[in-house]
Amino acid sequence: MKILVADDDPQILRALRITLRAHGYEVLTATDGTDALRQAVEQRPDLYLLDLGMPRLDGVEVIQGLRGWTSAPVLVLSGRTDSRDKVEALDAGADDYVTKPFEVDELLARIRALTRRVPGQDAEPLVRVGDVVVDLVATTATRDGDPPQPVRLTPTEWRILEVLVRASGRLVTRKSLLLDIWGSEHVTDTGYLRLYLSQLRKKLEPDPAAPRFLLTEPGMGYRFDPSGGTGVAPGADTPDPH
C-alpha cells in the first residue's frame, strides 16, 4: 500500500517514513501542499496523511483538490485542536483527524481502519467532454482553441460534475445527487437537477440537445459516459436530455 505523507516538519516526515516503512507501507513524502497534489496525480497513493499548516497550499486546500477526483482515504495529522479546524477539514472531505502529538499504535490502527473500507474508483484528474478539458484538481474547464477559452462553471455545477465523473460509467440516482448537493430537505426537488444538468450540457456538450457525455437514465438518475458514446441511456430508445 502506498501512503503519501505531507508535512512541513522534517522530523515528523522522517519519523513517519521510518515507522510506516517498518510496517510494510510504501511511503511518499511532500513538504508543501503544491508538491502533495503533484505527487497525488503522478503517484496515485492509496491513502493520504496530511498536516493542515503547510506552505503554498494548506491542508484543507489539498483535501479540496483531492476530492475533485479521488476517494482515497485522507487522515489529517495536525497540532490544531480547535473543533472548528476539525470540522473544516472533515467538511472538506477528510475521513479522520488525529491531533499531534499522537501514539504510533493509534495512528497505525486508524490507518488500518481506513484501508478496510471499500475504495471507490478514482476519476482521472483531467477529463475530456467533447472539445472541453475539465481539470478536477484545479477546478477549471477549458475549451479547445487558439488560445483555449475558459468555460465558467458555478460551484454547484462543479459539484454535480465531480459526483458524476467520480462514478464514471455508473448510475447516480436523482435522490443521491439531491442529498449530496442540497441535503435531505430537497430529495424530491428533481427540478433542481434538470436545471443544472441542462446548464452543464449547454456549457460542455458538443450538442446539448443530444448529450453524449452527461446522460439521463430515464426515471432513475444520471450517468457520465467518458467515451462520449451514442448518448442513449441503457434501456432507452432515445436520449432524454431532461
PDB file of N, CA and C in Angstrom, residues 10 15 17 68 72 104 110 138 187 209 211 213 223 233:
ATOM      1  N   PRO A  10      10.318  18.430   8.994  1.00  0.00           N
ATOM      2  CA  PRO A  10      11.175  17.336   8.519  1.00  0.00           C
ATOM      3  C   PRO A  10      11.324  16.200   9.527  1.00  0.00           C
ATOM      4  N   ALA A  15      10.241  10.559  10.884  1.00  0.00           N
ATOM      5  CA  ALA A  15       9.731   9.565  11.829  1.00  0.00           C
ATOM      6  C   ALA A  15       8.623   8.724  11.203  1.00  0.00           C
ATOM      7  N   ARG A  17       8.089   8.246   7.965  1.00  0.00           N
ATOM      8  CA  ARG A  17       8.643   7.433   6.880  1.00  0.00           C
ATOM      9  C   ARG A  17       9.256   6.148   7.432  1.00  0.00           C
ATOM     10  N   GLY A  68     -11.757  16.428  -5.715  1.00  0.00           N
ATOM     11  CA  GLY A  68     -12.298  16.627  -7.048  1.00  0.00           C
ATOM     12  C   GLY A  68     -12.192  15.397  -7.919  1.00  0.00           C
ATOM     13  N   ALA A  72      -9.715   8.205  -2.287  1.00  0.00           N
ATOM     14  CA  ALA A  72      -8.761   7.572  -1.383  1.00  0.00           C
ATOM     15  C   ALA A  72      -8.852   8.212   0.001  1.00  0.00           C
ATOM     16  N   VAL A 104       1.923   6.138  18.117  1.00  0.00           N
ATOM     17  CA  VAL A 104       2.114   5.413  16.863  1.00  0.00           C
ATOM     18  C   VAL A 104       1.096   4.288  16.713  1.00  0.00           C
ATOM     19  N   ARG A 110      -5.714   3.635  13.112  1.00  0.00           N
ATOM     20  CA  ARG A 110      -6.566   4.491  12.274  1.00  0.00           C
ATOM     21  C   ARG A 110      -6.338   4.182  10.793  1.00  0.00           C
ATOM     22  N   ALA A 138      -7.653  21.449 -10.428  1.00  0.00           N
ATOM     23  CA  ALA A 138      -7.614  22.917 -10.477  1.00  0.00           C
ATOM     24  C   ALA A 138      -9.006  23.538 -10.556  1.00  0.00           C
ATOM     25  N   VAL A 187     -34.693  16.262  -1.298  1.00  0.00           N
ATOM     26  CA  VAL A 187     -34.535  14.998  -2.023  1.00  0.00           C
ATOM     27  C   VAL A 187     -35.627  14.757  -3.052  1.00  0.00           C
ATOM     28  N   ALA A 209     -28.649  19.275 -27.033  1.00  0.00           N
ATOM     29  CA  ALA A 209     -29.940  18.628 -27.267  1.00  0.00           C
ATOM     30  C   ALA A 209     -29.804  17.112 -27.445  1.00  0.00           C
ATOM     31  N   PRO A 211     -27.155  14.871 -25.787  1.00  0.00           N
ATOM     32  CA  PRO A 211     -25.966  14.685 -24.940  1.00  0.00           C
ATOM     33  C   PRO A 211     -25.288  13.342 -25.165  1.00  0.00           C
ATOM     34  N   PHE A 213     -22.180  12.743 -23.197  1.00  0.00           N
ATOM     35  CA  PHE A 213     -21.363  12.511 -22.005  1.00  0.00           C
ATOM     36  C   PHE A 213     -22.191  12.527 -20.715  1.00  0.00           C
ATOM     37  N   ARG A 223     -25.765   9.627 -15.555  1.00  0.00           N
ATOM     38  CA  ARG A 223     -24.546   8.853 -15.710  1.00  0.00           C
ATOM     39  C   ARG A 223     -23.573   9.633 -16.587  1.00  0.00           C
ATOM     40  N   ALA A 233     -29.181   6.282 -23.074  1.00  0.00           N
ATOM     41  CA  ALA A 233     -29.037   5.546 -21.826  1.00  0.00           C
ATOM     42  C   ALA A 233     -29.455   4.101 -22.024  1.00  0.00           C
TER      43      ALA A 233
END
